Amino acid sequence: MILNKKAIKYSIHAQPNHPLAKLWGINDIDVPEWLDAEKYLIMIDGILRQILAEDNFIASFGGTYIDKFKNCLVVNTVDYSKIEELLALPKISPYNESLHFENVTTSIKQLKDYFQEITLIADKFINAVEPFNPKIIYATTQSVSQNMIRPRRRDVNSRDLDVKYLVMICTLQPQGIAMILRAAVKTIFFYSPWNSNSLVLPIGPIRFESRAVIRVDNENLDPQFVIRNDDANQYKELIIINDGTISSHYAHVCKSGVITHLTCGYALGDAGGPVFSFASEENLHSVDVYGIVVTVGLGICAVQSLDTILLNFRAELKFLKIFCLCEGS
């Protein structure tokens, strides 16, 4: 491999531009290699998780997670006597060098049983207090993640804004109507740039209020399949090339929002912002979209998967095809 010396010198002394370089504490030039290594571990994890869910292993292991800094897939292990049997499997043996076994006391089966018990207790409590109409008190402060690329802005209150930037543009066939899908319900939507409280460009009204789908009536609006990243000197637009699901623990995930802008890792969320990961080490402008942020809490955010959103529209609104794109909230 031949590298340009000037490029190497620049990457060492310059501030990282790519969101993953900031998240992982590396130079921009190293991002493709790290992203490729992460995708390799995600691939192994996908194979291994299916095997660990089988009856022969589910009580002996406690799940997996990716350790990018050690470049391995960590396997939480309850019964070490099952490791040799696992490594001997034809589907696993080619990846033995990438696995690291860590001692834990709770298996996947036990975790599932505990979660089911907690769910039953919670349901009983909710049903018991419902006649009293309890007042739900929400936390008013939020802790800041250490992995957050950009600090949360305190000068703008998202609840005071009449508008949020468009989040998901959809063409719903057979009508062929352009739509915007949001996590929040509003009456009329406008386009508003980052760092602005002004209403710049009208978009249109909500078409189905219970679903927060907005019909795009403004002919001057030209939706693009991109996620915005205006704060960066490079990678200002991230091109959406696919959708999907993400299930590997400690795989990177990012979101773009009007308050916190683009952040990666365990970051605070903006309701309505797209959730995505970078798709290719060969094109660091490309991303896969997984869903949209629906709510935020103390150091966490909840995300509704794109699969669930589209399934709901197909089933209840009777659209045959839905072509969607996401933009920064």
mmCIF file of C-alpha atoms in Angstrom:
data_model
loop_
_atom_site.group_PDB
_atom_site.id
_atom_site.type_symbol
_atom_site.label_atom_id
_atom_site.label_comp_id
_atom_site.label_asym_id
_atom_site.label_seq_id
_atom_site.Cartn_x
_atom_site.Cartn_y
_atom_site.Cartn_z
ATOM 1 C CA MET A 1 0.000 0.000 0.000
ATOM 2 C CA ILE A 2 1.355 3.428 -0.989
ATOM 3 C CA LEU A 3 0.270 6.437 1.043
ATOM 4 C CA ASN A 4 0.823 10.096 0.323
ATOM 5 C CA LYS A 5 3.211 11.505 2.946
ATOM 6 C CA LYS A 6 1.478 14.880 2.945
ATOM 7 C CA ALA A 7 -1.860 13.191 3.547
ATOM 8 C CA ILE A 8 -0.429 11.245 6.485
ATOM 9 C CA LYS A 9 1.068 14.387 8.031
ATOM 10 C CA TYR A 10 -2.217 16.255 7.617
ATOM 11 C CA SER A 11 -4.266 13.467 9.195
ATOM 12 C CA ILE A 12 -2.060 13.421 12.280
ATOM 13 C CA HIS A 13 -2.181 17.146 13.004
ATOM 14 C CA ALA A 14 -5.653 18.061 11.747
ATOM 15 C CA GLN A 15 -8.835 17.686 13.737
ATOM 16 C CA PRO A 16 -10.908 14.666 12.629
ATOM 17 C CA ASN A 17 -13.819 15.483 10.336
ATOM 18 C CA HIS A 18 -15.641 12.196 9.975
ATOM 19 C CA PRO A 19 -18.150 11.426 12.768
ATOM 20 C CA LEU A 20 -16.649 7.963 13.310
ATOM 21 C CA ALA A 21 -13.140 9.400 13.644
ATOM 22 C CA LYS A 22 -14.445 11.619 16.445
ATOM 23 C CA LEU A 23 -16.344 8.755 18.069
ATOM 24 C CA TRP A 24 -13.457 6.296 18.040
ATOM 25 C CA GLY A 25 -10.668 8.833 18.648
ATOM 26 C CA ILE A 26 -8.808 8.040 15.422
ATOM 27 C CA ASN A 27 -7.645 9.908 12.310
ATOM 28 C CA ASP A 28 -9.915 10.243 9.287
ATOM 29 C CA ILE A 29 -7.523 8.131 7.239
ATOM 30 C CA ASP A 30 -8.074 5.178 9.609
ATOM 31 C CA VAL A 31 -11.888 5.205 9.464
ATOM 32 C CA PRO A 32 -12.245 2.816 6.466
ATOM 33 C CA GLU A 33 -10.065 0.185 8.151
ATOM 34 C CA TRP A 34 -11.955 0.446 11.463
ATOM 35 C CA LEU A 35 -15.332 0.391 9.748
ATOM 36 C CA ASP A 36 -14.347 -2.686 7.751
ATOM 37 C CA ALA A 37 -13.207 -4.418 10.958
ATOM 38 C CA GLU A 38 -16.495 -3.560 12.682
ATOM 39 C CA LYS A 39 -18.541 -4.950 9.801
ATOM 40 C CA TYR A 40 -16.506 -8.162 9.928
ATOM 41 C CA LEU A 41 -17.299 -8.567 13.636
ATOM 42 C CA ILE A 42 -20.984 -7.777 13.005
ATOM 43 C CA MET A 43 -21.043 -10.539 10.385
ATOM 44 C CA ILE A 44 -19.566 -13.039 12.860
ATOM 45 C CA ASP A 45 -21.983 -11.872 15.537
ATOM 46 C CA GLY A 46 -24.935 -12.519 13.224
ATOM 47 C CA ILE A 47 -23.825 -16.126 12.754
ATOM 48 C CA LEU A 48 -22.980 -16.697 16.417
ATOM 49 C CA ARG A 49 -26.156 -15.232 17.915
ATOM 50 C CA GLN A 50 -28.331 -17.677 15.995
ATOM 51 C CA ILE A 51 -26.318 -20.592 17.369
ATOM 52 C CA LEU A 52 -26.311 -19.277 20.944
ATOM 53 C CA ALA A 53 -30.117 -19.081 20.801
ATOM 54 C CA GLU A 54 -30.352 -22.848 20.246
ATOM 55 C CA ASP A 55 -31.435 -25.084 23.128
ATOM 56 C CA ASN A 56 -27.963 -26.611 23.375
ATOM 57 C CA PHE A 57 -26.293 -23.257 24.146
ATOM 58 C CA ILE A 58 -28.920 -20.793 25.385
ATOM 59 C CA ALA A 59 -28.378 -21.680 29.064
ATOM 60 C CA SER A 60 -24.562 -21.612 28.778
ATOM 61 C CA PHE A 61 -23.912 -18.173 27.275
ATOM 62 C CA GLY A 62 -25.083 -14.656 28.067
ATOM 63 C CA GLY A 63 -24.990 -12.873 24.734
ATOM 64 C CA THR A 64 -22.283 -11.055 22.785
ATOM 65 C CA TYR A 65 -20.907 -7.594 22.157
ATOM 66 C CA ILE A 66 -18.338 -6.026 19.851
ATOM 67 C CA ASP A 67 -15.080 -4.617 21.231
ATOM 68 C CA LYS A 68 -13.719 -2.478 18.396
ATOM 69 C CA PHE A 69 -10.665 -1.367 20.345
ATOM 70 C CA LYS A 70 -9.534 -4.959 20.919
ATOM 71 C CA ASN A 71 -10.892 -6.021 17.516
ATOM 72 C CA CYS A 72 -12.808 -8.993 18.848
ATOM 73 C CA LEU A 73 -16.303 -10.285 19.527
ATOM 74 C CA VAL A 74 -16.809 -10.812 23.258
ATOM 75 C CA VAL A 75 -18.931 -13.832 24.197
ATOM 76 C CA ASN A 76 -20.420 -13.681 27.704
ATOM 77 C CA THR A 77 -19.929 -17.181 29.087
ATOM 78 C CA VAL A 78 -21.652 -18.933 31.990
ATOM 79 C CA ASP A 79 -20.500 -22.523 31.351
ATOM 80 C CA TYR A 80 -16.895 -22.700 30.116
ATOM 81 C CA SER A 81 -17.229 -26.421 29.385
ATOM 82 C CA LYS A 82 -19.332 -25.526 26.324
ATOM 83 C CA ILE A 83 -16.657 -23.365 24.672
ATOM 84 C CA GLU A 84 -14.798 -26.234 23.012
ATOM 85 C CA GLU A 85 -18.044 -27.600 21.584
ATOM 86 C CA LEU A 86 -18.959 -24.171 20.242
ATOM 87 C CA LEU A 87 -15.559 -23.554 18.618
ATOM 88 C CA ALA A 88 -15.692 -26.943 16.884
ATOM 89 C CA LEU A 89 -18.829 -26.072 14.934
ATOM 90 C CA PRO A 90 -18.147 -25.674 11.170
ATOM 91 C CA LYS A 91 -19.936 -22.298 11.098
ATOM 92 C CA ILE A 92 -17.828 -20.944 13.984
ATOM 93 C CA SER A 93 -14.373 -22.503 13.590
ATOM 94 C CA PRO A 94 -13.217 -20.111 10.808
ATOM 95 C CA TYR A 95 -13.690 -17.199 13.224
ATOM 96 C CA ASN A 96 -12.202 -18.656 16.415
ATOM 97 C CA GLU A 97 -9.389 -16.087 16.514
ATOM 98 C CA SER A 98 -11.923 -13.249 16.610
ATOM 99 C CA LEU A 99 -13.779 -14.561 19.679
ATOM 100 C CA HIS A 100 -13.012 -13.684 23.288
ATOM 101 C CA PHE A 101 -14.882 -15.455 26.097
ATOM 102 C CA GLU A 102 -15.714 -13.475 29.225
ATOM 103 C CA ASN A 103 -17.078 -14.902 32.469
ATOM 104 C CA VAL A 104 -20.627 -13.880 33.481
ATOM 105 C CA THR A 105 -23.206 -15.351 35.851
ATOM 106 C CA THR A 106 -26.441 -14.905 33.887
ATOM 107 C CA SER A 107 -27.332 -16.730 30.672
ATOM 108 C CA ILE A 108 -29.537 -15.567 27.809
ATOM 109 C CA LYS A 109 -32.275 -17.902 29.015
ATOM 110 C CA GLN A 110 -32.175 -16.423 32.521
ATOM 111 C CA LEU A 111 -32.229 -12.874 31.139
ATOM 112 C CA LYS A 112 -35.305 -13.664 29.043
ATOM 113 C CA ASP A 113 -37.050 -15.196 32.063
ATOM 114 C CA TYR A 114 -36.201 -12.158 34.225
ATOM 115 C CA PHE A 115 -37.439 -9.754 31.563
ATOM 116 C CA GLN A 116 -40.716 -11.631 31.250
ATOM 117 C CA GLU A 117 -41.207 -11.520 35.025
ATOM 118 C CA ILE A 118 -40.457 -7.778 35.136
ATOM 119 C CA THR A 119 -42.924 -7.171 32.298
ATOM 120 C CA LEU A 120 -45.678 -9.038 34.143
ATOM 121 C CA ILE A 121 -45.004 -7.073 37.352
ATOM 122 C CA ALA A 122 -45.030 -3.770 35.450
ATOM 123 C CA ASP A 123 -48.308 -4.649 33.709
ATOM 124 C CA LYS A 124 -49.933 -5.528 37.028
ATOM 125 C CA PHE A 125 -48.776 -2.237 38.548
ATOM 126 C CA ILE A 126 -50.051 -0.172 35.605
ATOM 127 C CA ASN A 127 -53.432 -1.910 35.707
ATOM 128 C CA ALA A 128 -53.670 -1.469 39.499
ATOM 129 C CA VAL A 129 -53.001 2.297 39.523
ATOM 130 C CA GLU A 130 -54.963 3.191 36.390
ATOM 131 C CA PRO A 131 -58.233 3.911 38.301
ATOM 132 C CA PHE A 132 -56.400 6.626 40.280
ATOM 133 C CA ASN A 133 -55.334 8.557 37.136
ATOM 134 C CA PRO A 134 -51.713 8.944 38.290
ATOM 135 C CA LYS A 135 -49.752 11.970 37.100
ATOM 136 C CA ILE A 136 -46.602 11.002 35.256
ATOM 137 C CA ILE A 137 -43.632 13.206 36.200
ATOM 138 C CA TYR A 138 -40.953 13.376 33.511
ATOM 139 C CA ALA A 139 -37.317 14.154 34.218
ATOM 140 C CA THR A 140 -36.348 17.706 33.249
ATOM 141 C CA THR A 141 -32.590 17.306 33.074
ATOM 142 C CA GLN A 142 -30.491 15.058 30.895
ATOM 143 C CA SER A 143 -26.981 13.743 31.378
ATOM 144 C CA VAL A 144 -24.496 14.310 28.583
ATOM 145 C CA SER A 145 -22.887 11.262 26.987
ATOM 146 C CA GLN A 146 -19.103 11.151 26.862
ATOM 147 C CA ASN A 147 -19.371 9.837 23.317
ATOM 148 C CA MET A 148 -21.391 12.771 22.112
ATOM 149 C CA ILE A 149 -19.805 14.531 19.155
ATOM 150 C CA ARG A 150 -21.575 17.827 19.657
ATOM 151 C CA PRO A 151 -22.826 19.179 23.018
ATOM 152 C CA ARG A 152 -26.547 19.619 23.417
ATOM 153 C CA ARG A 153 -27.560 23.194 22.638
ATOM 154 C CA ARG A 154 -29.289 24.927 25.538
ATOM 155 C CA ASP A 155 -30.233 28.095 23.650
ATOM 156 C CA VAL A 156 -33.049 26.450 21.695
ATOM 157 C CA ASN A 157 -36.020 24.707 23.271
ATOM 158 C CA SER A 158 -37.344 22.147 20.793
ATOM 159 C CA ARG A 159 -40.796 22.277 22.341
ATOM 160 C CA ASP A 160 -41.029 26.014 21.607
ATOM 161 C CA LEU A 161 -40.338 25.567 17.904
ATOM 162 C CA ASP A 162 -43.377 25.478 15.652
ATOM 163 C CA VAL A 163 -41.405 23.621 13.035
ATOM 164 C CA LYS A 164 -38.891 20.838 12.731
ATOM 165 C CA TYR A 165 -36.844 20.117 9.658
ATOM 166 C CA LEU A 166 -38.225 17.314 7.530
ATOM 167 C CA VAL A 167 -37.282 13.871 8.689
ATOM 168 C CA MET A 168 -38.537 11.240 6.320
ATOM 169 C CA ILE A 169 -39.801 11.862 2.818
ATOM 170 C CA CYS A 170 -41.906 9.079 1.343
ATOM 171 C CA THR A 171 -43.537 8.408 -1.998
ATOM 172 C CA LEU A 172 -46.553 6.240 -1.342
ATOM 173 C CA GLN A 173 -47.915 4.336 -4.323
ATOM 174 C CA PRO A 174 -50.227 3.834 -6.169
ATOM 175 C CA GLN A 175 -51.179 7.463 -5.529
ATOM 176 C CA GLY A 176 -47.571 8.598 -5.904
ATOM 177 C CA ILE A 177 -47.993 11.272 -3.223
ATOM 178 C CA ALA A 178 -44.859 12.709 -1.641
ATOM 179 C CA MET A 179 -45.019 12.503 2.145
ATOM 180 C CA ILE A 180 -42.940 13.352 5.194
ATOM 181 C CA LEU A 181 -42.994 10.979 8.143
ATOM 182 C CA ARG A 182 -42.393 12.399 11.614
ATOM 183 C CA ALA A 183 -42.356 11.037 15.119
ATOM 184 C CA ALA A 184 -44.295 14.030 16.448
ATOM 185 C CA VAL A 185 -47.741 15.272 15.458
ATOM 186 C CA LYS A 186 -48.038 18.875 14.202
ATOM 187 C CA THR A 187 -50.586 20.634 12.028
ATOM 188 C CA ILE A 188 -48.489 22.425 9.404
ATOM 189 C CA PHE A 189 -44.787 21.886 8.758
ATOM 190 C CA PHE A 190 -42.085 24.226 7.523
ATOM 191 C CA TYR A 191 -38.442 23.762 6.657
ATOM 192 C CA SER A 192 -36.129 25.414 9.203
ATOM 193 C CA PRO A 193 -32.304 25.200 8.942
ATOM 194 C CA TRP A 194 -30.072 24.217 11.837
ATOM 195 C CA ASN A 195 -29.308 27.057 14.260
ATOM 196 C CA SER A 196 -32.417 28.965 13.183
ATOM 197 C CA ASN A 197 -35.783 29.719 14.790
ATOM 198 C CA SER A 198 -37.291 31.202 11.632
ATOM 199 C CA LEU A 199 -39.819 29.482 9.367
ATOM 200 C CA VAL A 200 -38.138 29.493 5.983
ATOM 201 C CA LEU A 201 -40.006 27.227 3.571
ATOM 202 C CA PRO A 202 -43.549 25.855 3.950
ATOM 203 C CA ILE A 203 -43.859 22.119 3.290
ATOM 204 C CA GLY A 204 -47.482 21.163 3.829
ATOM 205 C CA PRO A 205 -50.094 19.848 6.270
ATOM 206 C CA ILE A 206 -50.393 16.490 7.983
ATOM 207 C CA ARG A 207 -52.398 14.126 5.805
ATOM 208 C CA PHE A 208 -53.177 11.455 8.408
ATOM 209 C CA GLU A 209 -53.026 13.068 11.835
ATOM 210 C CA SER A 210 -52.862 9.813 13.789
ATOM 211 C CA ARG A 211 -49.850 8.770 11.734
ATOM 212 C CA ALA A 212 -48.101 12.147 11.448
ATOM 213 C CA VAL A 213 -47.758 11.905 7.696
ATOM 214 C CA ILE A 214 -47.341 15.229 5.922
ATOM 215 C CA ARG A 215 -48.314 15.773 2.327
ATOM 216 C CA VAL A 216 -45.650 17.788 0.496
ATOM 217 C CA ASP A 217 -47.595 20.494 -1.351
ATOM 218 C CA ASN A 218 -44.762 22.954 -1.916
ATOM 219 C CA GLU A 219 -43.411 22.535 -5.447
ATOM 220 C CA ASN A 220 -40.248 24.429 -4.477
ATOM 221 C CA LEU A 221 -39.294 21.672 -2.050
ATOM 222 C CA ASP A 222 -36.926 19.132 -3.581
ATOM 223 C CA PRO A 223 -36.388 16.256 -1.099
ATOM 224 C CA GLN A 224 -33.058 14.456 -1.365
ATOM 225 C CA PHE A 225 -31.903 11.073 -0.098
ATOM 226 C CA VAL A 226 -29.391 12.602 2.303
ATOM 227 C CA ILE A 227 -28.764 13.179 5.996
ATOM 228 C CA ARG A 228 -27.371 16.599 6.793
ATOM 229 C CA ASN A 229 -24.173 17.253 8.712
ATOM 230 C CA ASP A 230 -23.740 21.007 8.270
ATOM 231 C CA ASP A 231 -21.360 21.454 11.211
ATOM 232 C CA ALA A 232 -18.580 19.453 9.558
ATOM 233 C CA ASN A 233 -15.976 20.826 7.154
ATOM 234 C CA GLN A 234 -16.270 17.598 5.203
ATOM 235 C CA TYR A 235 -19.035 14.974 4.920
ATOM 236 C CA LYS A 236 -21.728 17.664 4.982
ATOM 237 C CA GLU A 237 -24.195 15.337 3.249
ATOM 238 C CA LEU A 238 -24.481 11.614 3.961
ATOM 239 C CA ILE A 239 -26.159 9.634 1.188
ATOM 240 C CA ILE A 240 -28.779 7.049 2.193
ATOM 241 C CA ILE A 241 -28.214 3.851 0.212
ATOM 242 C CA ASN A 242 -30.179 1.260 2.180
ATOM 243 C CA ASP A 243 -32.358 0.452 5.169
ATOM 244 C CA GLY A 244 -32.041 -2.402 7.644
ATOM 245 C CA THR A 245 -31.860 -3.455 11.265
ATOM 246 C CA ILE A 246 -28.991 -3.364 13.729
ATOM 247 C CA SER A 247 -28.722 -5.955 16.491
ATOM 248 C CA SER A 248 -25.048 -6.200 17.478
ATOM 249 C CA HIS A 249 -24.246 -4.654 20.850
ATOM 250 C CA TYR A 250 -21.632 -1.866 20.701
ATOM 251 C CA ALA A 251 -21.826 -1.520 16.945
ATOM 252 C CA HIS A 252 -21.806 2.166 16.097
ATOM 253 C CA VAL A 253 -25.065 3.989 15.512
ATOM 254 C CA CYS A 254 -25.638 7.669 14.728
ATOM 255 C CA LYS A 255 -28.506 10.137 14.528
ATOM 256 C CA SER A 256 -29.106 13.604 13.162
ATOM 257 C CA GLY A 257 -31.337 16.100 14.949
ATOM 258 C CA VAL A 258 -32.226 19.785 15.069
ATOM 259 C CA ILE A 259 -31.033 20.236 18.676
ATOM 260 C CA THR A 260 -27.952 18.025 18.978
ATOM 261 C CA HIS A 261 -27.154 17.787 15.252
ATOM 262 C CA LEU A 262 -25.200 14.726 14.085
ATOM 263 C CA THR A 263 -23.885 12.499 16.861
ATOM 264 C CA CYS A 264 -22.616 8.922 17.013
ATOM 265 C CA GLY A 265 -22.349 6.366 19.782
ATOM 266 C CA TYR A 266 -24.471 6.466 22.933
ATOM 267 C CA ALA A 267 -25.739 9.957 22.200
ATOM 268 C CA LEU A 268 -28.786 11.911 23.299
ATOM 269 C CA GLY A 269 -31.500 11.944 20.656
ATOM 270 C CA ASP A 270 -33.818 14.422 18.973
ATOM 271 C CA ALA A 271 -37.373 13.160 18.511
ATOM 272 C CA GLY A 272 -37.955 12.706 14.807
ATOM 273 C CA GLY A 273 -34.266 12.425 13.894
ATOM 274 C CA PRO A 274 -33.107 9.568 11.649
ATOM 275 C CA VAL A 275 -31.012 6.788 13.185
ATOM 276 C CA PHE A 276 -28.351 5.280 10.930
ATOM 277 C CA SER A 277 -24.882 3.790 10.613
ATOM 278 C CA PHE A 278 -22.153 4.261 8.044
ATOM 279 C CA ALA A 279 -22.537 1.669 5.321
ATOM 280 C CA SER A 280 -19.255 1.299 3.477
ATOM 281 C CA GLU A 281 -15.576 1.700 4.150
ATOM 282 C CA GLU A 282 -15.197 2.518 0.442
ATOM 283 C CA ASN A 283 -17.616 5.465 0.567
ATOM 284 C CA LEU A 284 -17.678 7.322 3.883
ATOM 285 C CA HIS A 285 -20.583 9.489 2.701
ATOM 286 C CA SER A 286 -22.958 6.486 2.519
ATOM 287 C CA VAL A 287 -25.261 5.358 5.343
ATOM 288 C CA ASP A 288 -27.922 2.746 6.148
ATOM 289 C CA VAL A 289 -31.045 3.998 7.922
ATOM 290 C CA TYR A 290 -32.675 1.982 10.743
ATOM 291 C CA GLY A 291 -35.491 4.195 12.036
ATOM 292 C CA ILE A 292 -36.337 7.486 13.751
ATOM 293 C CA VAL A 293 -35.972 8.718 17.324
ATOM 294 C CA VAL A 294 -39.360 8.794 19.074
ATOM 295 C CA THR A 295 -38.413 9.977 22.570
ATOM 296 C CA VAL A 296 -35.423 10.788 24.773
ATOM 297 C CA GLY A 297 -34.694 10.302 28.455
ATOM 298 C CA LEU A 298 -31.813 10.424 30.924
ATOM 299 C CA GLY A 299 -28.856 9.586 28.726
ATOM 300 C CA ILE A 300 -30.893 7.372 26.372
ATOM 301 C CA CYS A 301 -33.177 7.678 23.373
ATOM 302 C CA ALA A 302 -35.848 5.302 22.074
ATOM 303 C CA VAL A 303 -35.968 4.487 18.380
ATOM 304 C CA GLN A 304 -38.811 3.130 16.271
ATOM 305 C CA SER A 305 -37.486 0.788 13.572
ATOM 306 C CA LEU A 306 -38.070 1.647 9.929
ATOM 307 C CA ASP A 307 -39.394 -1.875 9.319
ATOM 308 C CA THR A 308 -42.146 -1.353 11.899
ATOM 309 C CA ILE A 309 -43.058 2.066 10.497
ATOM 310 C CA LEU A 310 -43.356 0.802 6.931
ATOM 311 C CA LEU A 311 -45.232 -2.339 7.981
ATOM 312 C CA ASN A 312 -47.785 -0.154 9.761
ATOM 313 C CA PHE A 313 -48.361 1.976 6.677
ATOM 314 C CA ARG A 314 -48.696 -0.995 4.374
ATOM 315 C CA ALA A 315 -51.128 -2.793 6.672
ATOM 316 C CA GLU A 316 -53.333 0.064 7.864
ATOM 317 C CA LEU A 317 -53.143 2.616 5.059
ATOM 318 C CA LYS A 318 -53.188 0.023 2.245
ATOM 319 C CA PHE A 319 -50.264 1.437 0.287
ATOM 320 C CA LEU A 320 -48.507 -1.122 -1.912
ATOM 321 C CA LYS A 321 -45.076 0.481 -1.971
ATOM 322 C CA ILE A 322 -43.381 3.097 0.158
ATOM 323 C CA PHE A 323 -40.138 4.745 -0.897
ATOM 324 C CA CYS A 324 -38.624 6.663 2.002
ATOM 325 C CA LEU A 325 -35.674 8.873 2.721
ATOM 326 C CA CYS A 326 -34.554 10.519 5.933
ATOM 327 C CA GLU A 327 -33.036 13.926 6.581
ATOM 328 C CA GLY A 328 -31.701 15.565 9.705
ATOM 329 C CA SER A 329 -34.478 16.743 11.997
#
